[in-house]
Amino acid sequence: MAPDVYRIPLPLPEDGLRAVNTYALIQDDGVVMVDAGWALQVSRDQLRAGLGQFGAQLGDIKRFLVTHAHRDHYTQAIALRREFGTRVSIGLGEQPTIESVIRSPGTGIEAHLPQLRRAGAHSLVAALPGWLQSAPSVATDDSVYEEPDDWLTDRVEIEVAGRRLTALATPGHTAGHMVFVDPSLGVLFGGDHVLPHITPSIGFEPVPAELPLRDYLASLVMLLDLPDMRLLPAHGLPATSTHTRVHELLSHHEHRLEECRQ
């Protein structure tokens, strides 16, 4: 993707997105990863194979910089930390969600039932218990969640391979979502904040934000204040312009909000 930056797509079985992109940043003493993948054997095997293409092993990963707490980004970092002692870092805004999952595993969906009822989605509320019972156990296994080693704050700088990444808080998809900017390479590791072909889900987490769509739109606008960069997303292929996709996402949501107003 850039000098000493490699994209390693990892499989997402039984998920419509099919894969999550993780990014390996190579430095002299090992590897720093942006996102980790889902804690599944097939994902672990693919990560090992990807690292092996440039002579690295799972134990060479020194740190995971995780964009947000969803299981396809976070849980493999925890699984590998248990084995290799790898450092795991994630945004401070994810603390309420991670603590909730650890405290009350398997109950995240319940936080949304009152809002769904208020919105009149009674048929969906009625269908959810059956869906949860039929979901693969791996999709609802919260035992892989633990707190990270570091809670990252907005605008903190992280040194990687002699360069500096800046972690930017971009709430919306989740309350603590972060993107990582490498200005020297002109790339943005976008996580699920800016995706090239789909719009991310908004605020669907165990501890819902008050107005997650408001947060998401503000986070998109904030990126327009930065120089345009190459987009390295968590799902889909990289894109040459982050700004172009941000404008498309803002236009999409304005169109949908206007339909709601009408």
PDB file of C-alpha atoms in Angstrom, residues 54-213:
ATOM      1  CA  PHE A  54       7.552 -10.584   4.296  1.00  0.00           C
ATOM      2  CA  GLY A  55       9.341 -12.860   6.760  1.00  0.00           C
ATOM      3  CA  ALA A  56       7.391 -12.053   9.939  1.00  0.00           C
ATOM      4  CA  GLN A  57       5.545 -14.253  12.421  1.00  0.00           C
ATOM      5  CA  LEU A  58       2.627 -13.714  14.791  1.00  0.00           C
ATOM      6  CA  GLY A  59       5.032 -13.236  17.675  1.00  0.00           C
ATOM      7  CA  ASP A  60       6.721 -10.360  15.801  1.00  0.00           C
ATOM      8  CA  ILE A  61       3.626  -8.174  16.205  1.00  0.00           C
ATOM      9  CA  LYS A  62       4.546  -5.614  18.850  1.00  0.00           C
ATOM     10  CA  ARG A  63       1.326  -3.624  18.970  1.00  0.00           C
ATOM     11  CA  PHE A  64      -2.213  -3.546  17.650  1.00  0.00           C
ATOM     12  CA  LEU A  65      -3.770  -0.150  16.923  1.00  0.00           C
ATOM     13  CA  VAL A  66      -7.467  -1.009  16.771  1.00  0.00           C
ATOM     14  CA  THR A  67      -9.945   1.355  15.127  1.00  0.00           C
ATOM     15  CA  HIS A  68     -12.933   0.187  17.186  1.00  0.00           C
ATOM     16  CA  ALA A  69     -14.277  -2.573  19.404  1.00  0.00           C
ATOM     17  CA  HIS A  70     -16.334  -4.645  16.963  1.00  0.00           C
ATOM     18  CA  ARG A  71     -15.284  -8.278  17.077  1.00  0.00           C
ATOM     19  CA  ASP A  72     -13.951  -8.385  13.499  1.00  0.00           C
ATOM     20  CA  HIS A  73     -11.431  -5.671  14.412  1.00  0.00           C
ATOM     21  CA  TYR A  74     -10.630  -6.233  18.096  1.00  0.00           C
ATOM     22  CA  THR A  75     -10.947  -9.804  19.300  1.00  0.00           C
ATOM     23  CA  GLN A  76      -7.976 -11.370  17.512  1.00  0.00           C
ATOM     24  CA  ALA A  77      -5.757  -8.726  19.151  1.00  0.00           C
ATOM     25  CA  ILE A  78      -6.873  -9.999  22.564  1.00  0.00           C
ATOM     26  CA  ALA A  79      -6.413 -13.643  21.545  1.00  0.00           C
ATOM     27  CA  LEU A  80      -2.844 -13.007  20.382  1.00  0.00           C
ATOM     28  CA  ARG A  81      -2.054 -10.908  23.452  1.00  0.00           C
ATOM     29  CA  ARG A  82      -2.975 -13.888  25.632  1.00  0.00           C
ATOM     30  CA  GLU A  83      -0.368 -15.935  23.777  1.00  0.00           C
ATOM     31  CA  PHE A  84       2.398 -13.455  22.911  1.00  0.00           C
ATOM     32  CA  GLY A  85       1.890 -10.507  25.246  1.00  0.00           C
ATOM     33  CA  THR A  86       1.197  -8.139  22.344  1.00  0.00           C
ATOM     34  CA  ARG A  87       0.287  -4.558  23.287  1.00  0.00           C
ATOM     35  CA  VAL A  88      -3.296  -3.614  22.390  1.00  0.00           C
ATOM     36  CA  SER A  89      -4.464   0.003  22.001  1.00  0.00           C
ATOM     37  CA  ILE A  90      -7.943   1.351  21.245  1.00  0.00           C
ATOM     38  CA  GLY A  91      -9.839   4.638  21.556  1.00  0.00           C
ATOM     39  CA  LEU A  92     -10.958   5.817  24.982  1.00  0.00           C
ATOM     40  CA  GLY A  93     -14.508   6.233  23.714  1.00  0.00           C
ATOM     41  CA  GLU A  94     -14.807   2.433  23.459  1.00  0.00           C
ATOM     42  CA  GLN A  95     -14.350   1.992  27.207  1.00  0.00           C
ATOM     43  CA  PRO A  96     -18.083   1.942  28.111  1.00  0.00           C
ATOM     44  CA  THR A  97     -18.831  -0.651  25.424  1.00  0.00           C
ATOM     45  CA  ILE A  98     -15.923  -2.958  26.296  1.00  0.00           C
ATOM     46  CA  GLU A  99     -16.674  -2.737  30.014  1.00  0.00           C
ATOM     47  CA  SER A 100     -20.344  -3.492  29.329  1.00  0.00           C
ATOM     48  CA  VAL A 101     -19.512  -6.574  27.226  1.00  0.00           C
ATOM     49  CA  ILE A 102     -17.132  -7.877  29.893  1.00  0.00           C
ATOM     50  CA  ARG A 103     -19.628  -7.207  32.695  1.00  0.00           C
ATOM     51  CA  SER A 104     -22.719  -8.569  30.908  1.00  0.00           C
ATOM     52  CA  PRO A 105     -21.706 -10.775  27.969  1.00  0.00           C
ATOM     53  CA  GLY A 106     -24.287 -11.544  25.334  1.00  0.00           C
ATOM     54  CA  THR A 107     -26.680  -8.710  26.252  1.00  0.00           C
ATOM     55  CA  GLY A 108     -25.608  -5.933  23.889  1.00  0.00           C
ATOM     56  CA  ILE A 109     -28.679  -6.142  21.651  1.00  0.00           C
ATOM     57  CA  GLU A 110     -31.018  -5.463  24.543  1.00  0.00           C
ATOM     58  CA  ALA A 111     -29.864  -1.870  24.855  1.00  0.00           C
ATOM     59  CA  HIS A 112     -31.592  -1.115  21.549  1.00  0.00           C
ATOM     60  CA  LEU A 113     -34.984  -2.708  22.208  1.00  0.00           C
ATOM     61  CA  PRO A 114     -36.631   0.352  23.856  1.00  0.00           C
ATOM     62  CA  GLN A 115     -35.570   2.592  20.965  1.00  0.00           C
ATOM     63  CA  LEU A 116     -36.796   0.058  18.410  1.00  0.00           C
ATOM     64  CA  ARG A 117     -40.167  -0.071  20.178  1.00  0.00           C
ATOM     65  CA  ARG A 118     -40.399   3.733  20.248  1.00  0.00           C
ATOM     66  CA  ALA A 119     -39.667   3.736  16.516  1.00  0.00           C
ATOM     67  CA  GLY A 120     -42.514   1.278  15.899  1.00  0.00           C
ATOM     68  CA  ALA A 121     -40.250  -1.624  14.867  1.00  0.00           C
ATOM     69  CA  HIS A 122     -42.285  -4.160  16.838  1.00  0.00           C
ATOM     70  CA  SER A 123     -41.910  -6.948  14.276  1.00  0.00           C
ATOM     71  CA  LEU A 124     -38.136  -6.605  14.430  1.00  0.00           C
ATOM     72  CA  VAL A 125     -38.164  -6.710  18.230  1.00  0.00           C
ATOM     73  CA  ALA A 126     -40.254  -9.879  18.087  1.00  0.00           C
ATOM     74  CA  ALA A 127     -37.898 -11.523  15.576  1.00  0.00           C
ATOM     75  CA  LEU A 128     -34.640 -10.776  17.404  1.00  0.00           C
ATOM     76  CA  PRO A 129     -34.779 -13.598  19.999  1.00  0.00           C
ATOM     77  CA  GLY A 130     -35.101 -16.204  17.277  1.00  0.00           C
ATOM     78  CA  TRP A 131     -32.276 -14.653  15.288  1.00  0.00           C
ATOM     79  CA  LEU A 132     -29.994 -14.678  18.318  1.00  0.00           C
ATOM     80  CA  GLN A 133     -30.767 -18.338  19.008  1.00  0.00           C
ATOM     81  CA  SER A 134     -29.944 -19.309  15.422  1.00  0.00           C
ATOM     82  CA  ALA A 135     -26.777 -17.198  15.173  1.00  0.00           C
ATOM     83  CA  PRO A 136     -23.507 -19.153  15.204  1.00  0.00           C
ATOM     84  CA  SER A 137     -22.079 -19.319  18.713  1.00  0.00           C
ATOM     85  CA  VAL A 138     -18.895 -17.646  17.504  1.00  0.00           C
ATOM     86  CA  ALA A 139     -20.951 -14.593  16.527  1.00  0.00           C
ATOM     87  CA  THR A 140     -22.206 -14.122  20.082  1.00  0.00           C
ATOM     88  CA  ASP A 141     -19.150 -15.275  22.072  1.00  0.00           C
ATOM     89  CA  ASP A 142     -18.072 -12.339  24.240  1.00  0.00           C
ATOM     90  CA  SER A 143     -15.493 -14.284  26.264  1.00  0.00           C
ATOM     91  CA  VAL A 144     -12.809 -12.994  23.893  1.00  0.00           C
ATOM     92  CA  TYR A 145     -13.247  -9.439  25.178  1.00  0.00           C
ATOM     93  CA  GLU A 146     -10.787  -7.900  27.626  1.00  0.00           C
ATOM     94  CA  GLU A 147      -9.672  -4.341  28.298  1.00  0.00           C
ATOM     95  CA  PRO A 148      -6.754  -3.054  26.184  1.00  0.00           C
ATOM     96  CA  ASP A 149      -3.329  -2.061  27.410  1.00  0.00           C
ATOM     97  CA  ASP A 150      -3.845   1.553  26.294  1.00  0.00           C
ATOM     98  CA  TRP A 151      -6.861   3.829  25.896  1.00  0.00           C
ATOM     99  CA  LEU A 152      -5.962   6.232  23.078  1.00  0.00           C
ATOM    100  CA  THR A 153      -7.066   9.868  23.276  1.00  0.00           C
ATOM    101  CA  ASP A 154      -7.896  12.175  20.388  1.00  0.00           C
ATOM    102  CA  ARG A 155      -4.892  13.589  18.477  1.00  0.00           C
ATOM    103  CA  VAL A 156      -2.354  11.428  20.300  1.00  0.00           C
ATOM    104  CA  GLU A 157       0.733  10.736  18.179  1.00  0.00           C
ATOM    105  CA  ILE A 158       2.209   7.249  17.857  1.00  0.00           C
ATOM    106  CA  GLU A 159       5.711   6.620  16.549  1.00  0.00           C
ATOM    107  CA  VAL A 160       5.980   3.775  14.041  1.00  0.00           C
ATOM    108  CA  ALA A 161       9.094   3.027  12.015  1.00  0.00           C
ATOM    109  CA  GLY A 162      10.490   6.524  12.516  1.00  0.00           C
ATOM    110  CA  ARG A 163       7.237   8.153  11.402  1.00  0.00           C
ATOM    111  CA  ARG A 164       4.354   9.518  13.431  1.00  0.00           C
ATOM    112  CA  LEU A 165       0.753   8.363  13.165  1.00  0.00           C
ATOM    113  CA  THR A 166      -1.961  10.613  14.574  1.00  0.00           C
ATOM    114  CA  ALA A 167      -5.004   8.945  16.134  1.00  0.00           C
ATOM    115  CA  LEU A 168      -8.171  10.935  15.436  1.00  0.00           C
ATOM    116  CA  ALA A 169     -11.444  10.327  17.267  1.00  0.00           C
ATOM    117  CA  THR A 170     -14.200   9.753  14.701  1.00  0.00           C
ATOM    118  CA  PRO A 171     -17.313   8.703  16.668  1.00  0.00           C
ATOM    119  CA  GLY A 172     -20.412   7.548  14.832  1.00  0.00           C
ATOM    120  CA  HIS A 173     -20.025   3.964  13.702  1.00  0.00           C
ATOM    121  CA  THR A 174     -19.092   3.389  17.335  1.00  0.00           C
ATOM    122  CA  ALA A 175     -18.674   5.919  20.132  1.00  0.00           C
ATOM    123  CA  GLY A 176     -14.920   5.405  20.289  1.00  0.00           C
ATOM    124  CA  HIS A 177     -14.021   4.814  16.658  1.00  0.00           C
ATOM    125  CA  MET A 178     -10.614   6.150  15.628  1.00  0.00           C
ATOM    126  CA  VAL A 179      -8.797   6.598  12.347  1.00  0.00           C
ATOM    127  CA  PHE A 180      -5.015   6.750  12.049  1.00  0.00           C
ATOM    128  CA  VAL A 181      -3.338   9.322   9.822  1.00  0.00           C
ATOM    129  CA  ASP A 182       0.186   9.011   8.423  1.00  0.00           C
ATOM    130  CA  PRO A 183       0.875  12.441   6.886  1.00  0.00           C
ATOM    131  CA  SER A 184       4.366  11.492   5.710  1.00  0.00           C
ATOM    132  CA  LEU A 185       2.927   8.754   3.489  1.00  0.00           C
ATOM    133  CA  GLY A 186      -0.321  10.578   2.744  1.00  0.00           C
ATOM    134  CA  VAL A 187      -2.525   7.702   3.880  1.00  0.00           C
ATOM    135  CA  LEU A 188      -5.498   7.408   6.222  1.00  0.00           C
ATOM    136  CA  PHE A 189      -6.277   4.099   7.910  1.00  0.00           C
ATOM    137  CA  GLY A 190     -10.034   4.590   7.916  1.00  0.00           C
ATOM    138  CA  GLY A 191     -11.401   1.568   9.789  1.00  0.00           C
ATOM    139  CA  ASP A 192     -15.156   1.498   9.286  1.00  0.00           C
ATOM    140  CA  HIS A 193     -15.516   5.291   9.328  1.00  0.00           C
ATOM    141  CA  VAL A 194     -15.054   5.807   5.590  1.00  0.00           C
ATOM    142  CA  LEU A 195     -15.792   2.751   3.463  1.00  0.00           C
ATOM    143  CA  PRO A 196     -15.458   2.846  -0.340  1.00  0.00           C
ATOM    144  CA  HIS A 197     -18.698   1.093  -1.368  1.00  0.00           C
ATOM    145  CA  ILE A 198     -21.091   0.978   1.605  1.00  0.00           C
ATOM    146  CA  THR A 199     -22.195   3.218   4.452  1.00  0.00           C
ATOM    147  CA  PRO A 200     -21.302   1.922   7.916  1.00  0.00           C
ATOM    148  CA  SER A 201     -23.905   1.097  10.514  1.00  0.00           C
ATOM    149  CA  ILE A 202     -24.321   3.908  13.020  1.00  0.00           C
ATOM    150  CA  GLY A 203     -24.181   3.545  16.794  1.00  0.00           C
ATOM    151  CA  PHE A 204     -25.328  -0.080  17.017  1.00  0.00           C
ATOM    152  CA  GLU A 205     -23.481  -1.029  20.211  1.00  0.00           C
ATOM    153  CA  PRO A 206     -24.178  -2.079  23.823  1.00  0.00           C
ATOM    154  CA  VAL A 207     -23.950   1.485  25.196  1.00  0.00           C
ATOM    155  CA  PRO A 208     -25.634   3.672  22.557  1.00  0.00           C
ATOM    156  CA  ALA A 209     -24.591   7.296  22.099  1.00  0.00           C
ATOM    157  CA  GLU A 210     -27.258   9.988  22.360  1.00  0.00           C
ATOM    158  CA  LEU A 211     -27.152  11.028  18.682  1.00  0.00           C
ATOM    159  CA  PRO A 212     -24.681   8.785  16.844  1.00  0.00           C
ATOM    160  CA  LEU A 213     -25.660  10.001  13.368  1.00  0.00           C
TER     161      LEU A 213
END
